[in-house]
Amino acid sequence: GDKGTSQLFNGERRNKDDAVFEALGAVDECNAMIGLACEYVQREDAAQSELAEALENVMSRLFDVGASVATPQDTSSQSKKKRSTFDPV
């Protein structure tokens, strides 16, 4: 198997109990809940399209956050850092 490790975006392998994977899991769970809320809003009230759009934007930002978390700044190449950098504004 994988000897209890998993791979980050930069190819680095870390133990599955590393804090980075806890953070990635938290981001993924948050994104899933927001996705569920977005789906509910879209099904229940078409007039809430602004809210659904805002939720989709938050989900997109969370994917960016996940990419950044999966790319440690101290051990990643410049090209990997560039691909996982985003404007938080």
PDB file of C-alpha atoms in Angstrom:
ATOM      1  CA  GLY A   1       0.000   0.000   0.000  1.00  0.00           C
ATOM      2  CA  ASP A   2       0.824   3.584   0.585  1.00  0.00           C
ATOM      3  CA  LYS A   3       2.551   3.002   3.966  1.00  0.00           C
ATOM      4  CA  GLY A   4       0.136   5.396   5.648  1.00  0.00           C
ATOM      5  CA  THR A   5       1.084   8.371   3.510  1.00  0.00           C
ATOM      6  CA  SER A   6      -0.634  10.551   0.966  1.00  0.00           C
ATOM      7  CA  GLN A   7       0.687  12.948  -1.658  1.00  0.00           C
ATOM      8  CA  LEU A   8       0.408  16.728  -1.785  1.00  0.00           C
ATOM      9  CA  PHE A   9       0.144  18.754  -4.998  1.00  0.00           C
ATOM     10  CA  ASN A  10       3.912  19.253  -5.089  1.00  0.00           C
ATOM     11  CA  GLY A  11       4.519  15.487  -4.963  1.00  0.00           C
ATOM     12  CA  GLU A  12       5.649  15.482  -1.339  1.00  0.00           C
ATOM     13  CA  ARG A  13       4.383  12.527   0.672  1.00  0.00           C
ATOM     14  CA  ARG A  14       3.240  13.030   4.251  1.00  0.00           C
ATOM     15  CA  ASN A  15       1.657  10.829   6.881  1.00  0.00           C
ATOM     16  CA  LYS A  16      -2.108  10.688   6.568  1.00  0.00           C
ATOM     17  CA  ASP A  17      -2.442  12.103  10.072  1.00  0.00           C
ATOM     18  CA  ASP A  18      -0.545  15.281   9.084  1.00  0.00           C
ATOM     19  CA  ALA A  19      -2.356  18.522   9.891  1.00  0.00           C
ATOM     20  CA  VAL A  20      -2.448  19.476   6.214  1.00  0.00           C
ATOM     21  CA  PHE A  21      -4.819  16.580   5.490  1.00  0.00           C
ATOM     22  CA  GLU A  22      -7.015  17.565   8.425  1.00  0.00           C
ATOM     23  CA  ALA A  23      -7.201  21.070   6.945  1.00  0.00           C
ATOM     24  CA  LEU A  24      -7.968  19.718   3.467  1.00  0.00           C
ATOM     25  CA  GLY A  25     -10.725  17.539   4.899  1.00  0.00           C
ATOM     26  CA  ALA A  26     -12.244  20.494   6.735  1.00  0.00           C
ATOM     27  CA  VAL A  27     -12.205  22.598   3.561  1.00  0.00           C
ATOM     28  CA  ASP A  28     -13.787  19.743   1.578  1.00  0.00           C
ATOM     29  CA  GLU A  29     -16.510  19.201   4.179  1.00  0.00           C
ATOM     30  CA  CYS A  30     -17.296  22.906   4.254  1.00  0.00           C
ATOM     31  CA  ASN A  31     -17.473  22.953   0.463  1.00  0.00           C
ATOM     32  CA  ALA A  32     -19.817  19.953   0.470  1.00  0.00           C
ATOM     33  CA  MET A  33     -22.194  21.629   2.924  1.00  0.00           C
ATOM     34  CA  ILE A  34     -22.210  24.846   0.918  1.00  0.00           C
ATOM     35  CA  GLY A  35     -22.882  22.796  -2.224  1.00  0.00           C
ATOM     36  CA  LEU A  36     -25.828  21.170  -0.495  1.00  0.00           C
ATOM     37  CA  ALA A  37     -27.167  24.572   0.561  1.00  0.00           C
ATOM     38  CA  CYS A  38     -26.702  25.893  -2.974  1.00  0.00           C
ATOM     39  CA  GLU A  39     -28.626  22.967  -4.432  1.00  0.00           C
ATOM     40  CA  TYR A  40     -31.416  23.456  -1.897  1.00  0.00           C
ATOM     41  CA  VAL A  41     -31.670  27.173  -2.700  1.00  0.00           C
ATOM     42  CA  GLN A  42     -31.808  26.494  -6.438  1.00  0.00           C
ATOM     43  CA  ARG A  43     -34.517  23.855  -6.085  1.00  0.00           C
ATOM     44  CA  GLU A  44     -36.696  25.637  -3.552  1.00  0.00           C
ATOM     45  CA  ASP A  45     -36.641  29.250  -4.691  1.00  0.00           C
ATOM     46  CA  ALA A  46     -35.644  30.336  -8.179  1.00  0.00           C
ATOM     47  CA  ALA A  47     -35.816  33.949  -6.967  1.00  0.00           C
ATOM     48  CA  GLN A  48     -32.760  33.265  -4.819  1.00  0.00           C
ATOM     49  CA  SER A  49     -30.404  33.139  -7.808  1.00  0.00           C
ATOM     50  CA  GLU A  50     -28.174  35.823  -6.233  1.00  0.00           C
ATOM     51  CA  LEU A  51     -27.722  33.684  -3.138  1.00  0.00           C
ATOM     52  CA  ALA A  52     -26.995  30.591  -5.232  1.00  0.00           C
ATOM     53  CA  GLU A  53     -24.440  32.558  -7.237  1.00  0.00           C
ATOM     54  CA  ALA A  54     -22.783  33.816  -4.043  1.00  0.00           C
ATOM     55  CA  LEU A  55     -22.629  30.264  -2.665  1.00  0.00           C
ATOM     56  CA  GLU A  56     -21.066  29.037  -5.907  1.00  0.00           C
ATOM     57  CA  ASN A  57     -18.469  31.800  -5.608  1.00  0.00           C
ATOM     58  CA  VAL A  58     -17.657  30.702  -2.046  1.00  0.00           C
ATOM     59  CA  MET A  59     -17.290  27.121  -3.255  1.00  0.00           C
ATOM     60  CA  SER A  60     -14.893  28.231  -5.975  1.00  0.00           C
ATOM     61  CA  ARG A  61     -12.825  30.126  -3.406  1.00  0.00           C
ATOM     62  CA  LEU A  62     -12.732  27.063  -1.167  1.00  0.00           C
ATOM     63  CA  PHE A  63     -11.282  25.020  -4.043  1.00  0.00           C
ATOM     64  CA  ASP A  64      -8.588  27.700  -4.304  1.00  0.00           C
ATOM     65  CA  VAL A  65      -7.960  27.455  -0.559  1.00  0.00           C
ATOM     66  CA  GLY A  66      -7.648  23.672  -0.830  1.00  0.00           C
ATOM     67  CA  ALA A  67      -5.112  23.970  -3.641  1.00  0.00           C
ATOM     68  CA  SER A  68      -3.108  26.425  -1.579  1.00  0.00           C
ATOM     69  CA  VAL A  69      -3.202  24.210   1.519  1.00  0.00           C
ATOM     70  CA  ALA A  70      -2.036  21.239  -0.574  1.00  0.00           C
ATOM     71  CA  THR A  71       0.971  23.237  -1.795  1.00  0.00           C
ATOM     72  CA  PRO A  72       3.363  23.953   1.088  1.00  0.00           C
ATOM     73  CA  GLN A  73       5.191  27.198   0.434  1.00  0.00           C
ATOM     74  CA  ASP A  74       8.488  26.009   1.900  1.00  0.00           C
ATOM     75  CA  THR A  75       8.837  22.826  -0.183  1.00  0.00           C
ATOM     76  CA  SER A  76       7.060  23.617  -3.469  1.00  0.00           C
ATOM     77  CA  SER A  77       8.545  24.798  -6.742  1.00  0.00           C
ATOM     78  CA  GLN A  78       7.738  28.250  -8.066  1.00  0.00           C
ATOM     79  CA  SER A  79       5.536  26.754 -10.795  1.00  0.00           C
ATOM     80  CA  LYS A  80       3.465  24.789  -8.253  1.00  0.00           C
ATOM     81  CA  LYS A  81       3.141  27.856  -6.021  1.00  0.00           C
ATOM     82  CA  LYS A  82       2.049  29.961  -8.993  1.00  0.00           C
ATOM     83  CA  ARG A  83      -0.635  27.442  -9.953  1.00  0.00           C
ATOM     84  CA  SER A  84      -2.056  27.375  -6.433  1.00  0.00           C
ATOM     85  CA  THR A  85      -1.920  31.094  -5.656  1.00  0.00           C
ATOM     86  CA  PHE A  86      -5.140  33.094  -5.708  1.00  0.00           C
ATOM     87  CA  ASP A  87      -6.346  36.577  -4.930  1.00  0.00           C
ATOM     88  CA  PRO A  88      -8.234  36.334  -1.617  1.00  0.00           C
ATOM     89  CA  VAL A  89     -10.171  39.530  -2.250  1.00  0.00           C
TER      90      VAL A  89
END
